[in-house]
PDB file of C-alpha atoms in Angstrom:
ATOM      1  CA  MET G   5       2.154  -1.885   3.452  1.00  0.00           C
ATOM      2  CA  ARG G   6       3.081   1.666   2.450  1.00  0.00           C
ATOM      3  CA  GLU G   7       4.001   4.391   4.882  1.00  0.00           C
ATOM      4  CA  ILE G   8       3.785   8.158   4.842  1.00  0.00           C
ATOM      5  CA  THR G   9       5.701  10.070   7.515  1.00  0.00           C
ATOM      6  CA  ILE G  10       4.636  13.587   8.461  1.00  0.00           C
ATOM      7  CA  GLU G  11       6.136  15.733  11.192  1.00  0.00           C
ATOM      8  CA  LYS G  12       3.265  16.957  13.343  1.00  0.00           C
ATOM      9  CA  LEU G  13       1.887  16.762  16.871  1.00  0.00           C
ATOM     10  CA  VAL G  14      -1.228  14.631  16.840  1.00  0.00           C
ATOM     11  CA  ASN G  15      -3.908  13.168  19.062  1.00  0.00           C
ATOM     12  CA  VAL G  16      -3.421   9.509  18.113  1.00  0.00           C
ATOM     13  CA  PRO G  17      -6.892   8.053  18.866  1.00  0.00           C
ATOM     14  CA  ALA G  18      -8.630  11.027  17.253  1.00  0.00           C
ATOM     15  CA  LEU G  19      -6.538  11.013  14.089  1.00  0.00           C
ATOM     16  CA  ASN G  20      -6.741   7.229  13.893  1.00  0.00           C
ATOM     17  CA  ALA G  21     -10.539   7.329  14.061  1.00  0.00           C
ATOM     18  CA  ARG G  22     -10.738  10.071  11.450  1.00  0.00           C
ATOM     19  CA  LEU G  23      -8.403   8.337   8.999  1.00  0.00           C
ATOM     20  CA  ARG G  24     -10.199   5.006   9.379  1.00  0.00           C
ATOM     21  CA  GLU G  25     -13.512   6.744   8.810  1.00  0.00           C
ATOM     22  CA  ARG G  26     -12.111   8.301   5.643  1.00  0.00           C
ATOM     23  CA  LEU G  27     -10.073   5.395   4.231  1.00  0.00           C
ATOM     24  CA  ALA G  28     -11.861   2.339   5.695  1.00  0.00           C
ATOM     25  CA  ASP G  29      -9.821  -0.849   5.170  1.00  0.00           C
ATOM     26  CA  ARG G  30      -7.263   0.928   3.011  1.00  0.00           C
ATOM     27  CA  ILE G  31      -5.445   2.053   6.147  1.00  0.00           C
ATOM     28  CA  TYR G  32      -3.934  -0.173   8.839  1.00  0.00           C
ATOM     29  CA  GLY G  33      -3.503   2.627  11.356  1.00  0.00           C
ATOM     30  CA  ILE G  34      -0.908   5.129  12.460  1.00  0.00           C
ATOM     31  CA  SER G  35       2.210   5.221  14.609  1.00  0.00           C
ATOM     32  CA  TYR G  36       3.505   8.217  16.493  1.00  0.00           C
ATOM     33  CA  ASP G  37       6.777   9.025  18.242  1.00  0.00           C
ATOM     34  CA  GLY G  38       5.877  12.337  19.810  1.00  0.00           C
ATOM     35  CA  LYS G  39       7.025  14.353  16.805  1.00  0.00           C
ATOM     36  CA  ARG G  40       6.192  12.451  13.667  1.00  0.00           C
ATOM     37  CA  VAL G  41       3.152  10.491  12.617  1.00  0.00           C
ATOM     38  CA  ILE G  42       3.525   7.505  10.322  1.00  0.00           C
ATOM     39  CA  ILE G  43       0.460   6.526   8.331  1.00  0.00           C
ATOM     40  CA  HIS G  44       0.348   2.811   7.554  1.00  0.00           C
ATOM     41  CA  LEU G  45      -1.574   2.353   4.322  1.00  0.00           C
ATOM     42  CA  ALA G  46      -2.723  -0.933   2.849  1.00  0.00           C
ATOM     43  CA  ASP G  47      -1.388  -1.863  -0.566  1.00  0.00           C
ATOM     44  CA  ALA G  48      -4.866  -1.243  -1.937  1.00  0.00           C
ATOM     45  CA  ALA G  49      -4.611   2.453  -1.083  1.00  0.00           C
ATOM     46  CA  THR G  50      -4.522   4.712  -4.105  1.00  0.00           C
ATOM     47  CA  LYS G  51      -2.617   7.920  -4.735  1.00  0.00           C
ATOM     48  CA  ASP G  52      -5.832   9.760  -3.936  1.00  0.00           C
ATOM     49  CA  ASP G  53      -5.946   7.936  -0.603  1.00  0.00           C
ATOM     50  CA  GLU G  54      -2.377   9.033   0.126  1.00  0.00           C
ATOM     51  CA  ALA G  55      -3.296  12.613  -0.631  1.00  0.00           C
ATOM     52  CA  ALA G  56      -6.469  12.364   1.451  1.00  0.00           C
ATOM     53  CA  ALA G  57      -4.535  10.940   4.404  1.00  0.00           C
ATOM     54  CA  ALA G  58      -1.920  13.666   4.189  1.00  0.00           C
ATOM     55  CA  ALA G  59      -4.624  16.318   3.999  1.00  0.00           C
ATOM     56  CA  GLU G  60      -6.347  14.872   7.075  1.00  0.00           C
ATOM     57  CA  VAL G  61      -3.095  15.037   9.023  1.00  0.00           C
ATOM     58  CA  GLU G  62      -2.526  18.623   7.961  1.00  0.00           C
ATOM     59  CA  ALA G  63      -6.052  19.588   8.987  1.00  0.00           C
ATOM     60  CA  HIS G  64      -5.894  17.627  12.254  1.00  0.00           C
ATOM     61  CA  ASP G  65      -6.194  19.596  15.499  1.00  0.00           C
ATOM     62  CA  PRO G  66      -4.464  17.638  18.289  1.00  0.00           C
ATOM     63  CA  THR G  67      -6.281  19.605  20.991  1.00  0.00           C
ATOM     64  CA  VAL G  68      -9.673  18.222  19.966  1.00  0.00           C
ATOM     65  CA  LYS G  69     -10.448  15.203  22.125  1.00  0.00           C
ATOM     66  CA  THR G  70     -12.356  12.097  21.161  1.00  0.00           C
ATOM     67  CA  GLU G  71     -15.568  11.287  22.997  1.00  0.00           C
ATOM     68  CA  ASP G  72     -13.745   8.703  25.110  1.00  0.00           C
ATOM     69  CA  GLN G  73     -10.946  11.135  25.945  1.00  0.00           C
ATOM     70  CA  ALA G  74     -13.403  13.871  26.937  1.00  0.00           C
ATOM     71  CA  ARG G  75     -15.247  11.360  29.095  1.00  0.00           C
ATOM     72  CA  ALA G  76     -11.978  10.296  30.749  1.00  0.00           C
ATOM     73  CA  VAL G  77     -11.265  13.937  31.630  1.00  0.00           C
ATOM     74  CA  LEU G  78     -14.719  14.298  33.184  1.00  0.00           C
ATOM     75  CA  ILE G  79     -14.326  11.086  35.153  1.00  0.00           C
ATOM     76  CA  GLU G  80     -10.965  12.212  36.490  1.00  0.00           C
ATOM     77  CA  ALA G  81     -12.423  15.602  37.426  1.00  0.00           C
ATOM     78  CA  ALA G  82     -15.304  13.870  39.206  1.00  0.00           C
ATOM     79  CA  LYS G  83     -12.837  11.759  41.173  1.00  0.00           C
ATOM     80  CA  GLN G  84     -10.871  14.835  42.185  1.00  0.00           C
ATOM     81  CA  ASP G  85     -14.082  16.592  43.266  1.00  0.00           C
ATOM     82  CA  LEU G  86     -15.055  13.573  45.353  1.00  0.00           C
ATOM     83  CA  LEU G  87     -11.686  13.642  47.092  1.00  0.00           C
ATOM     84  CA  THR G  88     -12.421  17.136  48.371  1.00  0.00           C
ATOM     85  CA  ASN G  89     -16.113  16.685  49.122  1.00  0.00           C
ATOM     86  CA  ASP G  90     -17.005  18.247  52.491  1.00  0.00           C
ATOM     87  CA  PHE G  91     -19.285  15.712  54.148  1.00  0.00           C
ATOM     88  CA  LYS G  92     -19.205  17.555  57.487  1.00  0.00           C
ATOM     89  CA  ALA G  93     -20.565  20.708  55.875  1.00  0.00           C
ATOM     90  CA  LEU G  94     -23.279  18.710  54.136  1.00  0.00           C
ATOM     91  CA  LYS G  95     -24.249  17.028  57.408  1.00  0.00           C
ATOM     92  CA  GLY G  96     -24.367  20.410  59.148  1.00  0.00           C
ATOM     93  CA  ALA G  97     -26.579  21.829  56.419  1.00  0.00           C
ATOM     94  CA  ILE G  98     -28.963  18.868  56.662  1.00  0.00           C
ATOM     95  CA  GLU G  99     -29.199  19.207  60.442  1.00  0.00           C
ATOM     96  CA  SER G 100     -29.903  22.905  60.331  1.00  0.00           C
ATOM     97  CA  ALA G 101     -32.400  22.852  57.433  1.00  0.00           C
ATOM     98  CA  SER G 102     -35.977  23.168  58.581  1.00  0.00           C
ATOM     99  CA  THR G 103     -37.823  24.497  55.533  1.00  0.00           C
ATOM    100  CA  LEU G 104     -38.419  23.158  52.045  1.00  0.00           C
ATOM    101  CA  ALA G 105     -36.516  26.133  50.632  1.00  0.00           C
ATOM    102  CA  ALA G 106     -33.516  25.254  52.789  1.00  0.00           C
ATOM    103  CA  ILE G 107     -33.674  21.547  51.927  1.00  0.00           C
ATOM    104  CA  ARG G 108     -33.800  22.059  48.154  1.00  0.00           C
ATOM    105  CA  PRO G 109     -30.130  23.134  47.689  1.00  0.00           C
ATOM    106  CA  ILE G 110     -29.073  20.281  49.967  1.00  0.00           C
ATOM    107  CA  LEU G 111     -30.905  17.775  47.811  1.00  0.00           C
ATOM    108  CA  LEU G 112     -29.288  19.249  44.704  1.00  0.00           C
ATOM    109  CA  ALA G 113     -25.880  19.017  46.377  1.00  0.00           C
ATOM    110  CA  MET G 114     -26.586  15.376  47.189  1.00  0.00           C
ATOM    111  CA  LEU G 115     -27.728  14.760  43.608  1.00  0.00           C
ATOM    112  CA  LEU G 116     -24.444  16.243  42.407  1.00  0.00           C
ATOM    113  CA  LEU G 117     -22.552  13.985  44.783  1.00  0.00           C
ATOM    114  CA  MET G 118     -24.415  10.915  43.535  1.00  0.00           C
ATOM    115  CA  TRP G 119     -23.805  11.940  39.917  1.00  0.00           C
ATOM    116  CA  ARG G 120     -20.073  12.335  40.548  1.00  0.00           C
ATOM    117  CA  LEU G 121     -19.938   8.918  42.192  1.00  0.00           C
ATOM    118  CA  ALA G 122     -21.748   7.328  39.261  1.00  0.00           C
ATOM    119  CA  LEU G 123     -19.594   9.184  36.727  1.00  0.00           C
ATOM    120  CA  ALA G 124     -16.382   8.187  38.505  1.00  0.00           C
ATOM    121  CA  GLN G 125     -17.533   4.579  38.276  1.00  0.00           C
ATOM    122  CA  GLY G 126     -18.314   4.956  34.591  1.00  0.00           C
ATOM    123  CA  LEU G 127     -21.983   4.278  35.293  1.00  0.00           C
ATOM    124  CA  THR G 128     -23.506   7.423  33.871  1.00  0.00           C
ATOM    125  CA  ARG G 129     -22.998  10.133  31.285  1.00  0.00           C
ATOM    126  CA  GLU G 130     -22.026  13.736  31.855  1.00  0.00           C
ATOM    127  CA  THR G 131     -25.359  14.777  30.336  1.00  0.00           C
ATOM    128  CA  ASP G 132     -27.416  12.840  32.864  1.00  0.00           C
ATOM    129  CA  VAL G 133     -27.665  15.923  35.041  1.00  0.00           C
ATOM    130  CA  ASP G 134     -27.947  19.375  33.575  1.00  0.00           C
ATOM    131  CA  ALA G 135     -25.203  21.951  33.645  1.00  0.00           C
ATOM    132  CA  ALA G 136     -26.939  24.037  36.276  1.00  0.00           C
ATOM    133  CA  VAL G 137     -26.713  21.172  38.781  1.00  0.00           C
ATOM    134  CA  ARG G 138     -23.103  20.423  37.906  1.00  0.00           C
ATOM    135  CA  THR G 139     -22.019  23.929  38.676  1.00  0.00           C
TER     136      THR G 139
ATOM    137  CA  MET I 230      38.017  -9.764  17.099  1.00  0.00           C
ATOM    138  CA  ALA I 231      36.688 -12.160  14.490  1.00  0.00           C
ATOM    139  CA  TRP I 232      35.955 -15.773  15.260  1.00  0.00           C
ATOM    140  CA  THR I 233      38.089 -18.462  13.554  1.00  0.00           C
ATOM    141  CA  THR I 234      36.897 -22.067  13.334  1.00  0.00           C
ATOM    142  CA  PRO I 235      39.101 -23.815  15.917  1.00  0.00           C
ATOM    143  CA  ARG I 236      42.017 -25.679  14.465  1.00  0.00           C
ATOM    144  CA  THR I 237      42.195 -29.461  14.604  1.00  0.00           C
ATOM    145  CA  TRP I 238      45.663 -30.235  15.902  1.00  0.00           C
ATOM    146  CA  VAL I 239      47.686 -33.127  14.566  1.00  0.00           C
ATOM    147  CA  ALA I 240      50.338 -35.145  16.380  1.00  0.00           C
ATOM    148  CA  GLY I 241      53.778 -33.588  16.300  1.00  0.00           C
ATOM    149  CA  GLU I 242      52.556 -30.237  15.100  1.00  0.00           C
ATOM    150  CA  VAL I 243      54.547 -27.305  16.406  1.00  0.00           C
ATOM    151  CA  PRO I 244      52.211 -24.383  17.107  1.00  0.00           C
ATOM    152  CA  THR I 245      53.395 -21.006  15.933  1.00  0.00           C
ATOM    153  CA  ALA I 246      52.632 -17.681  17.551  1.00  0.00           C
ATOM    154  CA  ALA I 247      50.339 -16.812  14.655  1.00  0.00           C
ATOM    155  CA  ILE I 248      48.357 -20.046  15.037  1.00  0.00           C
ATOM    156  CA  MET I 249      48.111 -19.704  18.805  1.00  0.00           C
ATOM    157  CA  ASN I 250      47.054 -16.090  18.563  1.00  0.00           C
ATOM    158  CA  ALA I 251      44.397 -16.813  15.967  1.00  0.00           C
ATOM    159  CA  HIS I 252      42.988 -19.987  17.462  1.00  0.00           C
ATOM    160  CA  VAL I 253      43.400 -19.381  21.168  1.00  0.00           C
ATOM    161  CA  ARG I 254      43.767 -15.690  21.948  1.00  0.00           C
ATOM    162  CA  ASP I 255      41.529 -14.290  19.255  1.00  0.00           C
ATOM    163  CA  ASN I 256      38.825 -16.911  19.714  1.00  0.00           C
ATOM    164  CA  LEU I 257      38.772 -16.351  23.465  1.00  0.00           C
ATOM    165  CA  ASN I 258      38.456 -12.641  22.803  1.00  0.00           C
ATOM    166  CA  ALA I 259      35.654 -13.321  20.342  1.00  0.00           C
ATOM    167  CA  LEU I 260      33.809 -15.454  22.891  1.00  0.00           C
ATOM    168  CA  LYS I 261      34.244 -12.811  25.560  1.00  0.00           C
ATOM    169  CA  ASP I 262      33.079  -9.991  23.330  1.00  0.00           C
ATOM    170  CA  PRO I 263      30.852 -11.370  20.567  1.00  0.00           C
ATOM    171  CA  PRO I 264      29.189  -9.167  17.942  1.00  0.00           C
ATOM    172  CA  GLN I 265      26.533  -7.241  19.795  1.00  0.00           C
ATOM    173  CA  ALA I 266      24.499  -4.052  19.713  1.00  0.00           C
ATOM    174  CA  VAL I 267      21.908  -2.282  21.801  1.00  0.00           C
ATOM    175  CA  ALA I 268      19.227   0.321  21.093  1.00  0.00           C
ATOM    176  CA  GLU I 269      17.258   1.913  23.879  1.00  0.00           C
ATOM    177  CA  ASN I 270      15.007   4.827  24.680  1.00  0.00           C
ATOM    178  CA  PHE I 271      13.952   5.427  28.260  1.00  0.00           C
ATOM    179  CA  ASN I 272      12.030   8.623  27.550  1.00  0.00           C
ATOM    180  CA  ALA I 273       9.913   7.594  24.610  1.00  0.00           C
ATOM    181  CA  THR I 274       6.467   8.719  23.489  1.00  0.00           C
ATOM    182  CA  LEU I 275       5.540   5.924  21.122  1.00  0.00           C
ATOM    183  CA  SER I 276       2.173   4.670  20.069  1.00  0.00           C
ATOM    184  CA  THR I 277       0.527   2.745  17.288  1.00  0.00           C
ATOM    185  CA  THR I 278      -2.951   1.901  16.117  1.00  0.00           C
ATOM    186  CA  SER I 279      -1.709  -0.198  13.230  1.00  0.00           C
ATOM    187  CA  THR I 280      -3.359  -3.565  12.719  1.00  0.00           C
ATOM    188  CA  SER I 281      -0.446  -4.586  10.505  1.00  0.00           C
ATOM    189  CA  PHE I 282       3.028  -4.964  11.973  1.00  0.00           C
ATOM    190  CA  ALA I 283       4.881  -1.646  12.010  1.00  0.00           C
ATOM    191  CA  ASN I 284       8.416  -0.895  13.137  1.00  0.00           C
ATOM    192  CA  ILE I 285       8.804   0.518  16.624  1.00  0.00           C
ATOM    193  CA  THR I 286      10.710   3.724  16.043  1.00  0.00           C
ATOM    194  CA  GLY I 287      14.284   3.324  17.272  1.00  0.00           C
ATOM    195  CA  ALA I 288      14.006  -0.388  18.120  1.00  0.00           C
ATOM    196  CA  GLU I 289      16.642  -1.392  15.598  1.00  0.00           C
ATOM    197  CA  VAL I 290      20.160  -2.806  15.861  1.00  0.00           C
ATOM    198  CA  THR I 291      22.678  -4.130  13.375  1.00  0.00           C
ATOM    199  CA  ILE I 292      25.269  -6.786  14.209  1.00  0.00           C
ATOM    200  CA  THR I 293      27.878  -8.370  11.998  1.00  0.00           C
ATOM    201  CA  THR I 294      27.907 -12.066  12.776  1.00  0.00           C
ATOM    202  CA  THR I 295      30.243 -14.907  11.892  1.00  0.00           C
ATOM    203  CA  GLY I 296      27.608 -17.484  10.993  1.00  0.00           C
ATOM    204  CA  GLY I 297      26.129 -18.457  14.361  1.00  0.00           C
ATOM    205  CA  ARG I 298      22.765 -17.980  15.990  1.00  0.00           C
ATOM    206  CA  ALA I 299      21.818 -14.678  17.554  1.00  0.00           C
ATOM    207  CA  MET I 300      20.234 -13.990  20.906  1.00  0.00           C
ATOM    208  CA  ILE I 301      17.779 -11.116  20.957  1.00  0.00           C
ATOM    209  CA  GLY I 302      16.387  -9.461  24.056  1.00  0.00           C
ATOM    210  CA  PHE I 303      13.638  -6.868  24.232  1.00  0.00           C
ATOM    211  CA  GLN I 304      11.898  -5.086  27.082  1.00  0.00           C
ATOM    212  CA  ILE I 305       9.214  -2.448  26.778  1.00  0.00           C
ATOM    213  CA  SER I 306       7.103  -0.400  29.166  1.00  0.00           C
ATOM    214  CA  GLN I 307       3.864  -0.565  27.212  1.00  0.00           C
ATOM    215  CA  THR I 308       0.257   0.311  27.858  1.00  0.00           C
ATOM    216  CA  ALA I 309      -2.935  -0.035  25.883  1.00  0.00           C
ATOM    217  CA  SER I 310      -6.201   1.837  25.636  1.00  0.00           C
ATOM    218  CA  GLY I 311      -9.423   1.237  23.772  1.00  0.00           C
ATOM    219  CA  GLY I 312     -11.039  -2.041  22.887  1.00  0.00           C
ATOM    220  CA  THR I 313     -11.952  -4.798  25.324  1.00  0.00           C
ATOM    221  CA  SER I 314     -10.116  -7.260  27.545  1.00  0.00           C
ATOM    222  CA  SER I 315     -10.047  -9.758  24.701  1.00  0.00           C
ATOM    223  CA  ASP I 316      -8.105  -7.366  22.479  1.00  0.00           C
ATOM    224  CA  PHE I 317      -4.343  -7.539  22.317  1.00  0.00           C
ATOM    225  CA  THR I 318      -1.029  -6.101  21.194  1.00  0.00           C
ATOM    226  CA  CYS I 319       1.475  -8.396  19.534  1.00  0.00           C
ATOM    227  CA  TYR I 320       5.155  -8.150  18.734  1.00  0.00           C
ATOM    228  CA  GLU I 321       7.309  -9.438  15.911  1.00  0.00           C
ATOM    229  CA  ILE I 322      11.037  -9.582  15.277  1.00  0.00           C
ATOM    230  CA  THR I 323      12.363  -8.984  11.801  1.00  0.00           C
ATOM    231  CA  ILE I 324      15.846  -9.818  10.633  1.00  0.00           C
ATOM    232  CA  ASP I 325      16.832  -8.004   7.470  1.00  0.00           C
ATOM    233  CA  GLY I 326      13.162  -7.268   6.906  1.00  0.00           C
ATOM    234  CA  THR I 327      11.941 -10.857   7.268  1.00  0.00           C
ATOM    235  CA  ALA I 328       9.640 -11.773  10.153  1.00  0.00           C
ATOM    236  CA  VAL I 329      11.069 -14.568  12.273  1.00  0.00           C
ATOM    237  CA  SER I 330       7.834 -16.074  13.615  1.00  0.00           C
ATOM    238  CA  GLY I 331       5.934 -16.824  10.438  1.00  0.00           C
ATOM    239  CA  HIS I 332       2.767 -16.229  12.441  1.00  0.00           C
ATOM    240  CA  ALA I 333       0.114 -13.549  12.000  1.00  0.00           C
ATOM    241  CA  ASN I 334       0.444 -12.600  15.672  1.00  0.00           C
ATOM    242  CA  GLY I 335       4.242 -12.556  15.740  1.00  0.00           C
ATOM    243  CA  VAL I 336       6.463 -13.885  18.499  1.00  0.00           C
ATOM    244  CA  LEU I 337       4.437 -12.594  21.442  1.00  0.00           C
ATOM    245  CA  ILE I 338       0.885 -11.534  22.315  1.00  0.00           C
ATOM    246  CA  THR I 339      -0.097  -9.499  25.361  1.00  0.00           C
ATOM    247  CA  TYR I 340      -3.653  -8.775  26.417  1.00  0.00           C
ATOM    248  CA  THR I 341      -2.605  -6.452  29.211  1.00  0.00           C
ATOM    249  CA  GLY I 342      -1.251  -2.939  29.178  1.00  0.00           C
ATOM    250  CA  ALA I 343       1.737  -3.825  31.322  1.00  0.00           C
ATOM    251  CA  PRO I 344       5.493  -3.963  30.757  1.00  0.00           C
ATOM    252  CA  ILE I 345       6.786  -7.046  28.980  1.00  0.00           C
ATOM    253  CA  SER I 346      10.130  -8.536  28.065  1.00  0.00           C
ATOM    254  CA  PHE I 347      11.190 -11.485  26.003  1.00  0.00           C
ATOM    255  CA  THR I 348      14.290 -13.162  24.638  1.00  0.00           C
ATOM    256  CA  HIS I 349      14.571 -15.018  21.384  1.00  0.00           C
ATOM    257  CA  LEU I 350      17.172 -17.376  19.943  1.00  0.00           C
ATOM    258  CA  THR I 351      17.367 -17.250  16.166  1.00  0.00           C
ATOM    259  CA  ALA I 352      18.385 -19.918  13.710  1.00  0.00           C
ATOM    260  CA  ALA I 353      21.969 -19.650  12.480  1.00  0.00           C
ATOM    261  CA  LEU I 354      22.437 -16.500  10.448  1.00  0.00           C
ATOM    262  CA  SER I 355      24.726 -16.203   7.470  1.00  0.00           C
ATOM    263  CA  ALA I 356      27.993 -14.472   8.268  1.00  0.00           C
ATOM    264  CA  GLY I 357      27.698 -10.749   7.705  1.00  0.00           C
ATOM    265  CA  ALA I 358      25.693  -7.722   8.776  1.00  0.00           C
ATOM    266  CA  HIS I 359      22.117  -8.257   9.950  1.00  0.00           C
ATOM    267  CA  THR I 360      19.589  -5.641  10.958  1.00  0.00           C
ATOM    268  CA  ILE I 361      17.166  -6.645  13.680  1.00  0.00           C
ATOM    269  CA  ARG I 362      13.979  -4.687  14.306  1.00  0.00           C
ATOM    270  CA  ILE I 363      11.038  -5.026  16.639  1.00  0.00           C
ATOM    271  CA  GLN I 364       7.543  -4.449  15.285  1.00  0.00           C
ATOM    272  CA  TRP I 365       4.177  -4.204  16.965  1.00  0.00           C
ATOM    273  CA  ARG I 366       0.546  -4.154  16.012  1.00  0.00           C
ATOM    274  CA  VAL I 367      -2.874  -4.155  17.634  1.00  0.00           C
ATOM    275  CA  ASN I 368      -5.689  -6.521  16.696  1.00  0.00           C
ATOM    276  CA  THR I 369      -8.485  -3.972  16.422  1.00  0.00           C
ATOM    277  CA  ALA I 370      -8.925  -0.508  14.983  1.00  0.00           C
ATOM    278  CA  VAL I 371     -10.043   0.962  18.314  1.00  0.00           C
ATOM    279  CA  ARG I 372      -6.991  -0.103  20.360  1.00  0.00           C
ATOM    280  CA  THR I 373      -3.952   2.125  20.842  1.00  0.00           C
ATOM    281  CA  ALA I 374      -0.702   0.611  22.080  1.00  0.00           C
ATOM    282  CA  SER I 375       1.745   3.017  23.683  1.00  0.00           C
ATOM    283  CA  ALA I 376       5.244   2.782  25.105  1.00  0.00           C
ATOM    284  CA  SER I 377       7.443   4.989  27.237  1.00  0.00           C
ATOM    285  CA  LYS I 378      10.642   2.913  27.511  1.00  0.00           C
ATOM    286  CA  PHE I 379      12.341   0.097  25.650  1.00  0.00           C
ATOM    287  CA  GLN I 380      15.641  -1.642  25.231  1.00  0.00           C
ATOM    288  CA  LEU I 381      16.573  -3.972  22.379  1.00  0.00           C
ATOM    289  CA  TRP I 382      19.784  -5.931  22.307  1.00  0.00           C
ATOM    290  CA  ALA I 383      21.210  -8.610  20.081  1.00  0.00           C
ATOM    291  CA  ARG I 384      24.404 -10.618  20.189  1.00  0.00           C
ATOM    292  CA  GLU I 385      25.761 -13.608  18.414  1.00  0.00           C
ATOM    293  CA  ALA I 386      25.114 -16.629  20.602  1.00  0.00           C
TER     294      ALA I 386
END
């Protein structure tokens, strides 16, 4: 195994995925200590692979999340929203609604609640309800 | 204080101060305070995605032994993300760059992202300086092993 050490802040899962996509089985993975990233290259890696790996690290933006990381953020946000959900207000709105126009926003609020519950359980995707409902 | 192979006394022998100091005092001191070293980091931000064993940054000690076995202890607050419940992180010990287990999965496998600790007794090491390192790896490209605290120690047994 050969190693390249580069001082840089990185998003480990994102950089790992990118390097594996680029170098396939010529990379074993990366290690990170909070300041430096170590690229673990297979012996089969060429000089071009070394240069490609180094270039990927240089171009890497640690603020860009992977799909899983973005999903984890959404799930956590959904959980926090559920913690502060005002069920009393929702009940009051249901009890006082007497027209279809008044019921519609209540149903949308309930849809949002159901979506957050499903998202928090990892049972749905963030795109399963449109942005207008989420906000 | 260095260890001296204990003297075999013969009948009628008159012990001298030098002999007593070397074989009694110094050996007792050596037993009380054997060669030992510790490396620790309780505020670490370590992670790896390597599927081949890689050194854990900072988990490295060097002891100068007198020919006996060594005891090695290691504890780590580790977590894991990605992959499935059948994926794992495994650990290896190297002494002077040579893996001690002779196994692809090292000396220890953990399927959970929870703290672990282990101790290991080596075979007798040649007298002299030996560098002991801890390595880790994951079994799949989508798993990330992380650690926030560790302590490694080694001492001649």
